[in-house]
Amino acid sequence: MTDVTLVTGDGIGPELAEATRRCIDATGVDIKWEMVEAGVDVMERDGSPLPEATIASIRKNGIALKAPITTPVGTGFRSINVHLRQELDLYACLRPCKSYEGVRSKYENIDLVVVRENTEDCYAGIEFEKGKDETSELIGWLNSHREKQIRSDSGITIKPISVEGTTRIVRFAFDYARKMGRRKVTSVHKANIMKYTDGLWLDVSREVAKEYSDIEFEDRIVDNMCMQLIQKPELYDVIVLPNLYGDIISDLCAGLIGGLGMAPGANIGEKGAIFEATHGSAPKYKGLNKVNPTALILSGMLMLRHMGKIAEAEKLESAVAAVIAEGKDVTYDMKADRDDPTAVGTSEMADAIIAKIKQS
Ligand code: NAD
């Protein structure tokens, strides 16, 4: 039996967590779930959106499936998702984007993997608010050291990119490519403008690539990458990016495969891994048994693969693919007409997936 933490989240989180847990259990995998909470509901009750017990459970088990969590606005709490990634040093965000037959999308046969650095860049949380004393002090220092002056009414976000942080994420991308039999890694940057951060990223990417002569390497400037992904996505395979570009390109790639309801993800570090959908907690759909469970179920499939439960992962993925290809027992967002009365709920789509698993 492997102990796995299940963070039930808030908004649409609990219903997706339940649907996903049922599908994973149906594969026959020997998982003992440890259910823990996080999110706005807990905050209202306990005063903190991220209970210590939740972090402790993930630390202990080293593996978690996490349903979406709302980022409370204007409460002084930073994103729980960002906090968890930093707390557990989950430096690699893995987002495979694959087309499934039957999904409505302008594109077919997409099979890309986005590897996003998760701890550095503008998301490191080093921010200076406009008008604060420390901000004025920083601006004063910068202005006295550089000819180019910063306006006194500026806010500032710091973008750290390190050799160590870049080396480990680019190695992660190459190791993943090798393990999964992929042919190419593309490193994305804006090194022509940000020479000391993205330039460093590019130099380190090139150095790391030399250790992997069996895998093709190339680099792209991020704006060009956006256009190329829209025009010629088939040219790309594994794409590795700093945090901010990774966030944006992940959603672009989710768009190529039919939207957020289809996009799974994982946050992986040396000490643990959290598997979660790319989408958020969609509060307006809370408790309606309406939204698409596919992204979280496919995140569960990635988790099974990560745990070495390959047969169970394949069973789960094939069942999801079969239900989507049939197009009958799917949620409203997967129907040609969003008001189609034959659309089923979250829980019924999970039932259909479980039925396919049982048949396999
Ligand atoms: P969202 O992804 O929650 O929802 C945006 C829209 O996408 C929804 O209104 C819905 O129309 C659609 N959608 C999302 N998931 C869907 C699904 N499974 N099936 C069908 N349609 C789906 O984005 P948001 O509204 O910007 O964010 C809501 C909250 O979630 C915010 O507090 C945000 O910070 C948080 N968030 C959390 C995570 C996470 O937990 N990892 C990720 C992103 C956003």
Short mmCIF file of C-alpha atoms and ligand atoms in Angstrom, two decimals, residues 10 12 16 66-73 79 81 85 95 260-262 276-285 290-295 331-333 338, ligand 1:
data_model
loop_
_atom_site.label_atom_id
_atom_site.label_comp_id
_atom_site.label_asym_id
_atom_site.label_seq_id
_atom_site.Cartn_x
_atom_site.Cartn_y
_atom_site.Cartn_z
CA ASP A 10 -12.30 24.38 -2.64
CA ILE A 12 -15.12 22.73 -7.76
CA LEU A 16 -13.29 16.72 -8.84
CA LYS A 66 -4.39 18.21 -5.31
CA ALA A 67 -7.73 19.59 -6.44
CA PRO A 68 -7.85 23.32 -7.31
CA ILE A 69 -7.66 25.94 -4.58
CA THR A 70 -8.87 29.56 -4.77
CA THR A 71 -6.27 32.23 -4.16
CA PRO A 72 -7.90 34.52 -1.57
CA VAL A 73 -7.83 38.11 -2.81
CA SER A 79 -1.28 31.97 -3.51
CA ASN A 81 -0.41 26.93 -4.81
CA ARG A 85 5.50 24.68 -4.54
CA ARG A 95 2.38 19.83 -18.26
CA LEU A 260 -8.32 24.00 -19.50
CA GLY A 261 -10.74 21.14 -18.80
CA MET A 262 -8.28 18.82 -20.61
CA GLU A 276 -2.93 18.93 -10.16
CA ALA A 277 -4.96 20.23 -13.09
CA THR A 278 -3.85 23.40 -14.87
CA HIS A 279 -7.26 25.00 -14.29
CA GLY A 280 -8.42 26.72 -11.11
CA SER A 281 -11.32 26.35 -8.68
CA ALA A 282 -14.02 27.88 -10.97
CA PRO A 283 -16.06 29.05 -7.92
CA LYS A 284 -19.19 29.80 -9.96
CA TYR A 285 -19.60 26.06 -10.67
CA LYS A 290 -21.16 20.14 -13.76
CA VAL A 291 -17.48 20.63 -14.64
CA ASN A 292 -15.13 18.38 -16.55
CA PRO A 293 -13.09 16.04 -14.34
CA THR A 294 -10.68 15.06 -17.17
CA ALA A 295 -7.78 17.37 -16.28
CA THR A 331 -19.65 17.12 -19.48
CA TYR A 332 -21.24 20.18 -21.12
CA ASP A 333 -17.92 21.72 -22.20
CA ARG A 338 -22.75 23.83 -24.48
P1 NAD B 1 -10.50 28.79 -13.48
O1 NAD B 1 -9.60 27.85 -14.21
O2 NAD B 1 -10.91 28.39 -12.12
O3 NAD B 1 -11.82 28.99 -14.31
C1 NAD B 1 -11.95 29.75 -15.48
C2 NAD B 1 -13.09 29.21 -16.33
O4 NAD B 1 -12.61 28.05 -16.99
C3 NAD B 1 -14.30 28.72 -15.52
O5 NAD B 1 -15.20 29.75 -15.25
C4 NAD B 1 -14.86 27.68 -16.44
O6 NAD B 1 -15.65 28.28 -17.43
C5 NAD B 1 -13.63 27.07 -17.08
N1 NAD B 1 -13.18 25.85 -16.40
C6 NAD B 1 -12.17 25.73 -15.50
N2 NAD B 1 -12.06 24.46 -15.11
C7 NAD B 1 -13.01 23.77 -15.77
C8 NAD B 1 -13.40 22.40 -15.81
N3 NAD B 1 -12.79 21.46 -15.06
N4 NAD B 1 -14.43 22.03 -16.61
C9 NAD B 1 -15.06 22.93 -17.36
N5 NAD B 1 -14.74 24.23 -17.39
C10 NAD B 1 -13.73 24.64 -16.60
O7 NAD B 1 -9.78 30.20 -13.49
P2 NAD B 1 -10.08 31.51 -12.60
O8 NAD B 1 -11.55 31.76 -12.59
O9 NAD B 1 -9.15 32.52 -13.15
O10 NAD B 1 -9.59 31.13 -11.16
C11 NAD B 1 -10.44 30.79 -10.07
C12 NAD B 1 -9.58 30.60 -8.83
O11 NAD B 1 -8.72 29.46 -9.00
C13 NAD B 1 -8.66 31.80 -8.55
O12 NAD B 1 -8.66 32.04 -7.17
C14 NAD B 1 -7.29 31.30 -9.01
O13 NAD B 1 -6.26 31.92 -8.30
C15 NAD B 1 -7.39 29.83 -8.66
N6 NAD B 1 -6.47 28.97 -9.42
C16 NAD B 1 -6.01 27.87 -8.78
C17 NAD B 1 -5.18 26.98 -9.46
C18 NAD B 1 -4.71 25.76 -8.70
O14 NAD B 1 -5.30 25.38 -7.71
N7 NAD B 1 -3.66 25.13 -9.17
C19 NAD B 1 -4.84 27.19 -10.79
C20 NAD B 1 -5.36 28.32 -11.44
C21 NAD B 1 -6.19 29.21 -10.75
#
